[in-house]
């Protein structure tokens, strides 16, 4: 009896028979999309495991994390992989986005997939923030308070949106449960659907973008086995890296949120440090709502600023300088604001 | 040019199947996964708490305890605490505070479910010492314990009283130094280490309130020198900055009740407390049987030089060698270890312990603010010995639960007195349980530390000529002078 028949394996079946070699080159994609998918899978699986131990109530949330971290067998590894998987996911998704901009991968027919990708970026960030809140330690609690209060700044509909998302008049047990629900059901459903849709659409759009061929050039392909092989190597190396990250830098957890004590240590997760910085200098509506929305709108608009000259699937093509320049400016401004926030 | 035209497979790349054609990369990747798995398993079996239990087993001559997570569920809180996983074998803090009842967290705070050292200790009250005065009101003095009672004069309000005592305020020292240098017009106390006030003051001499001594005075001024001196460890808010042998002590309640050896070394069973690093109590234990050596950690370690505004440590102490079992050294040695320029002792000072005469109210305050030690002390010769004209004042113990009985029990000498006994009462009506009348003219005293019984002679019918009306506390020194 033969258990392993690769042609009947589902993983195998999910892969195309062959893909153009130029789109699969390491120096073209750096495997970033794949790494993002892997990171999301690691985060998802460890997240499922964590739901067996996490208690989403204000009195027990923090204590249950301590329990996971220190007492539950392999709990620290589980939580560490969840944390580092999520961080790698954010980084990979962001770099993947940059790669697509710098190589013009959003060009038709892939412009719709660009929008799905941006949606996935937003989902990833919110996923990350809701997960951060579930720690219910001092830093997270106050970030939660500040973050949700920003919703109230939205003109006219602020309160409505706040009560929809927080599910209460102020944050507390209900809000924690709501965010737990968002984190493990709402965002997971949206995220998984988004990833599948993104990949499916990639196939429908003809695979990874590639340069237009000259008349006398031959398109080279790699087989399904080769693709599978590369995926395996990358996954194994990234997984090992995640494990060592976890063991060397355990996932952080602060002291339990103390609702009676005054605001002590508001610390946004690192992805939102730039917002935290802005909040210190400009009004909350502008810093917390309008600025992020503006950045998001810019990113969405990037493909439509392309002058549509040649240069498809070529790194840093001059004809496409506008979207690239805008992305660089966004990256520099957000990084600078974040670094300044850390230094203060 | 490929025969198949513009699109087609190239070379042998397409033929590779990773399961059947292992390559260098395949080898590296598999190895990485293997080591990652190994690392997970290794880290899981080498958590620090395992090492502490192993150290406990190797350090103590006991039946080895299994290396497992231990949870203590104190009956008071009902919430599991994992502290004893690492702190296995740690002593109960006292007979009146068994860990089974109170646990660790009720006093120490911290995160009881954590097994990681930093995480578990991050929110501890007062660091290692929950009785530090900054936090004593939340630990020792929390509601229904030793403080926080609505009636400021409630006998159990120890922590509230201590905060106003001269040992904590240092009001007399501050006032007299400032007065000596002309920084204030009278020696009346104005400042304490912290601001305190007393609404009820019924006793004389009274002080309504003390201001907080300026924490950041102009540098170079007298006050700046004084604050440096104060922070160096001469009152209950601090510990000595760089303690040497004979000087180790905690701050707050622990300064007196948590006994340190002269060498500052821990001799208990908890393997997490380093046995070769001075600065730990003898054991994780509180006591009211405070030996004179504990008082000496502050009161006999040198003297203040008013001219230089410096503390001169005495340098004539013998090297620390006293075995711990002999906490009561021979009387001759006590004379050597005792140090005051006056060098005068009464016999009782050589034989008894400080706490045998300096009552709880003297040492810990009575809830009122005093401007000097002299004002705060009230136990005199006549308190125990009476006057030539009369016997000492006494009172009968009426109830098994009254303060005197409780004090005897906590001290560990419950058998010394019983309901119906006649014991000494101070001028304030406070019962001194350790001195009882056993015959019309016969009083005996039990040493609170050693448990030895002493005969207490009466002034009545003796050569004593003191007048009770003009007596002060330092008159105790007048009889049986022993000069070193």
GROMACS .gro file of N, CA, C and O in nm, chain B residues 20-66:
model
  188
  364UNK      N    1   1.261   1.305  -0.387
  364UNK     CA    2   1.346   1.198  -0.441
  364UNK      C    3   1.485   1.245  -0.480
  364UNK      O    4   1.573   1.166  -0.503
  365UNK      N    5   1.501   1.377  -0.485
  365UNK     CA    6   1.633   1.427  -0.523
  365UNK      C    7   1.683   1.528  -0.420
  365UNK      O    8   1.682   1.648  -0.445
  366UNK      N    9   1.721   1.480  -0.304
  366UNK     CA   10   1.766   1.574  -0.200
  366UNK      C   11   1.885   1.656  -0.251
  366UNK      O   12   1.973   1.604  -0.316
  367UNK      N   13   1.884   1.783  -0.217
  367UNK     CA   14   1.993   1.872  -0.257
  367UNK      C   15   2.056   1.932  -0.132
  367UNK      O   16   2.013   1.904  -0.021
  368UNK      N   17   2.156   2.017  -0.149
  368UNK     CA   18   2.218   2.085  -0.035
  368UNK      C   19   2.113   2.165   0.041
  368UNK      O   20   2.106   2.164   0.163
  369UNK      N   21   2.030   2.237  -0.034
  369UNK     CA   22   1.927   2.319   0.030
  369UNK      C   23   1.829   2.235   0.109
  369UNK      O   24   1.788   2.272   0.218
  370UNK      N   25   1.796   2.121   0.051
  370UNK     CA   26   1.704   2.032   0.120
  370UNK      C   27   1.765   1.989   0.254
  370UNK      O   28   1.702   1.987   0.358
  371UNK      N   29   1.895   1.959   0.248
  371UNK     CA   30   1.967   1.916   0.366
  371UNK      C   31   1.968   2.027   0.473
  371UNK      O   32   1.936   2.006   0.589
  372UNK      N   33   2.002   2.147   0.429
  372UNK     CA   34   2.009   2.261   0.522
  372UNK      C   35   1.872   2.288   0.587
  372UNK      O   36   1.859   2.303   0.708
  373UNK      N   37   1.769   2.288   0.502
  373UNK     CA   38   1.635   2.319   0.551
  373UNK      C   39   1.589   2.214   0.652
  373UNK      O   40   1.532   2.247   0.757
  374UNK      N   41   1.614   2.087   0.620
  374UNK     CA   42   1.571   1.981   0.711
  374UNK      C   43   1.647   1.989   0.842
  374UNK      O   44   1.590   1.972   0.950
  375UNK      N   45   1.777   2.020   0.832
  375UNK     CA   46   1.858   2.033   0.951
  375UNK      C   47   1.807   2.148   1.039
  375UNK      O   48   1.797   2.136   1.161
  376UNK      N   49   1.772   2.259   0.973
  376UNK     CA   50   1.721   2.375   1.047
  376UNK      C   51   1.594   2.338   1.123
  376UNK      O   52   1.578   2.371   1.241
  377UNK      N   53   1.505   2.266   1.056
  377UNK     CA   54   1.382   2.223   1.121
  377UNK      C   55   1.411   2.131   1.238
  377UNK      O   56   1.351   2.141   1.345
  378UNK      N   57   1.508   2.042   1.216
  378UNK     CA   58   1.544   1.946   1.319
  378UNK      C   59   1.596   2.018   1.444
  378UNK      O   60   1.553   1.992   1.555
  379UNK      N   61   1.686   2.113   1.421
  379UNK     CA   62   1.742   2.184   1.535
  379UNK      C   63   1.638   2.272   1.605
  379UNK      O   64   1.640   2.290   1.726
  380UNK      N   65   1.547   2.328   1.525
  380UNK     CA   66   1.440   2.409   1.585
  380UNK      C   67   1.356   2.322   1.679
  380UNK      O   68   1.323   2.363   1.790
  381UNK      N   69   1.323   2.201   1.633
  381UNK     CA   70   1.244   2.110   1.716
  381UNK      C   71   1.321   2.074   1.843
  381UNK      O   72   1.267   2.074   1.953
  382UNK      N   73   1.450   2.045   1.823
  382UNK     CA   74   1.535   2.011   1.936
  382UNK      C   75   1.538   2.125   2.037
  382UNK      O   76   1.528   2.105   2.159
  383UNK      N   77   1.549   2.247   1.985
  383UNK     CA   78   1.557   2.365   2.072
  383UNK      C   79   1.430   2.381   2.153
  383UNK      O   80   1.433   2.416   2.272
  384UNK      N   81   1.315   2.353   2.091
  384UNK     CA   82   1.187   2.364   2.163
  384UNK      C   83   1.185   2.264   2.278
  384UNK      O   84   1.153   2.298   2.392
  385UNK      N   85   1.222   2.141   2.247
  385UNK     CA   86   1.219   2.037   2.350
  385UNK      C   87   1.318   2.071   2.462
  385UNK      O   88   1.288   2.058   2.581
  386UNK      N   89   1.436   2.118   2.422
  386UNK     CA   90   1.537   2.153   2.523
  386UNK      C   91   1.487   2.265   2.614
  386UNK      O   92   1.496   2.254   2.736
  387UNK      N   93   1.432   2.370   2.553
  387UNK     CA   94   1.389   2.484   2.636
  387UNK      C   95   1.277   2.444   2.730
  387UNK      O   96   1.266   2.493   2.841
  388UNK      N   97   1.193   2.351   2.684
  388UNK     CA   98   1.081   2.307   2.767
  388UNK      C   99   1.130   2.230   2.890
  388UNK      O  100   1.065   2.231   2.994
  389UNK      N  101   1.243   2.165   2.878
  389UNK     CA  102   1.291   2.086   2.991
  389UNK      C  103   1.399   2.158   3.070
  389UNK      O  104   1.459   2.101   3.160
  390UNK      N  105   1.426   2.284   3.036
  390UNK     CA  106   1.528   2.358   3.110
  390UNK      C  107   1.476   2.491   3.161
  390UNK      O  108   1.549   2.588   3.168
  391UNK      N  109   1.348   2.497   3.196
  391UNK     CA  110   1.297   2.622   3.251
  391UNK      C  111   1.366   2.649   3.383
  391UNK      O  112   1.396   2.556   3.459
  392UNK      N  113   1.390   2.778   3.414
  392UNK     CA  114   1.463   2.811   3.537
  392UNK      C  115   1.403   2.749   3.663
  392UNK      O  116   1.477   2.712   3.753
  393UNK      N  117   1.271   2.738   3.668
  393UNK     CA  118   1.213   2.684   3.792
  393UNK      C  119   1.260   2.542   3.820
  393UNK      O  120   1.274   2.501   3.936
  394UNK      N  121   1.288   2.468   3.717
  394UNK     CA  122   1.341   2.332   3.738
  394UNK      C  123   1.478   2.338   3.805
  394UNK      O  124   1.510   2.259   3.893
  395UNK      N  125   1.555   2.438   3.761
  395UNK     CA  126   1.690   2.451   3.816
  395UNK      C  127   1.685   2.488   3.965
  395UNK      O  128   1.765   2.442   4.045
  396UNK      N  129   1.586   2.572   4.001
  396UNK     CA  130   1.577   2.612   4.142
  396UNK      C  131   1.542   2.493   4.230
  396UNK      O  132   1.596   2.477   4.339
  397UNK      N  133   1.450   2.410   4.183
  397UNK     CA  134   1.413   2.293   4.264
  397UNK      C  135   1.534   2.200   4.276
  397UNK      O  136   1.563   2.147   4.383
  398UNK      N  137   1.606   2.185   4.165
  398UNK     CA  138   1.725   2.099   4.168
  398UNK      C  139   1.826   2.155   4.268
  398UNK      O  140   1.887   2.080   4.345
  399UNK      N  141   1.840   2.287   4.269
  399UNK     CA  142   1.935   2.347   4.363
  399UNK      C  143   1.889   2.327   4.508
  399UNK      O  144   1.969   2.301   4.596
  400UNK      N  145   1.756   2.340   4.527
  400UNK     CA  146   1.704   2.316   4.662
  400UNK      C  147   1.739   2.174   4.707
  400UNK      O  148   1.784   2.153   4.819
  401UNK      N  149   1.720   2.079   4.617
  401UNK     CA  150   1.748   1.940   4.652
  401UNK      C  151   1.895   1.917   4.683
  401UNK      O  152   1.930   1.838   4.770
  402UNK      N  153   1.982   1.989   4.611
  402UNK     CA  154   2.124   1.964   4.633
  402UNK      C  155   2.176   2.044   4.753
  402UNK      O  156   2.273   2.004   4.816
  403UNK      N  157   2.111   2.157   4.786
  403UNK     CA  158   2.163   2.240   4.895
  403UNK      C  159   2.120   2.192   5.032
  403UNK      O  160   2.189   2.213   5.130
  404UNK      N  161   2.003   2.132   5.038
  404UNK     CA  162   1.949   2.098   5.168
  404UNK      C  163   1.949   1.947   5.188
  404UNK      O  164   1.919   1.871   5.097
  405UNK      N  165   1.983   1.908   5.308
  405UNK     CA  166   1.983   1.765   5.339
  405UNK      C  167   1.841   1.720   5.365
  405UNK      O  168   1.799   1.703   5.478
  406UNK      N  169   1.765   1.709   5.259
  406UNK     CA  170   1.625   1.667   5.273
  406UNK      C  171   1.598   1.559   5.170
  406UNK      O  172   1.677   1.538   5.079
  407UNK      N  173   1.487   1.493   5.187
  407UNK     CA  174   1.445   1.400   5.083
  407UNK      C  175   1.418   1.483   4.958
  407UNK      O  176   1.342   1.579   4.965
  408UNK      N  177   1.481   1.449   4.846
  408UNK     CA  178   1.461   1.532   4.726
  408UNK      C  179   1.313   1.546   4.692
  408UNK      O  180   1.240   1.449   4.696
  409UNK      N  181   1.273   1.670   4.662
  409UNK     CA  182   1.133   1.691   4.622
  409UNK      C  183   1.125   1.674   4.471
  409UNK      O  184   1.222   1.701   4.400
  410UNK      N  185   1.013   1.626   4.421
  410UNK     CA  186   1.001   1.608   4.276
  410UNK      C  187   1.008   1.742   4.204
  410UNK      O  188   0.966   1.844   4.258
   0.00000   0.00000   0.00000
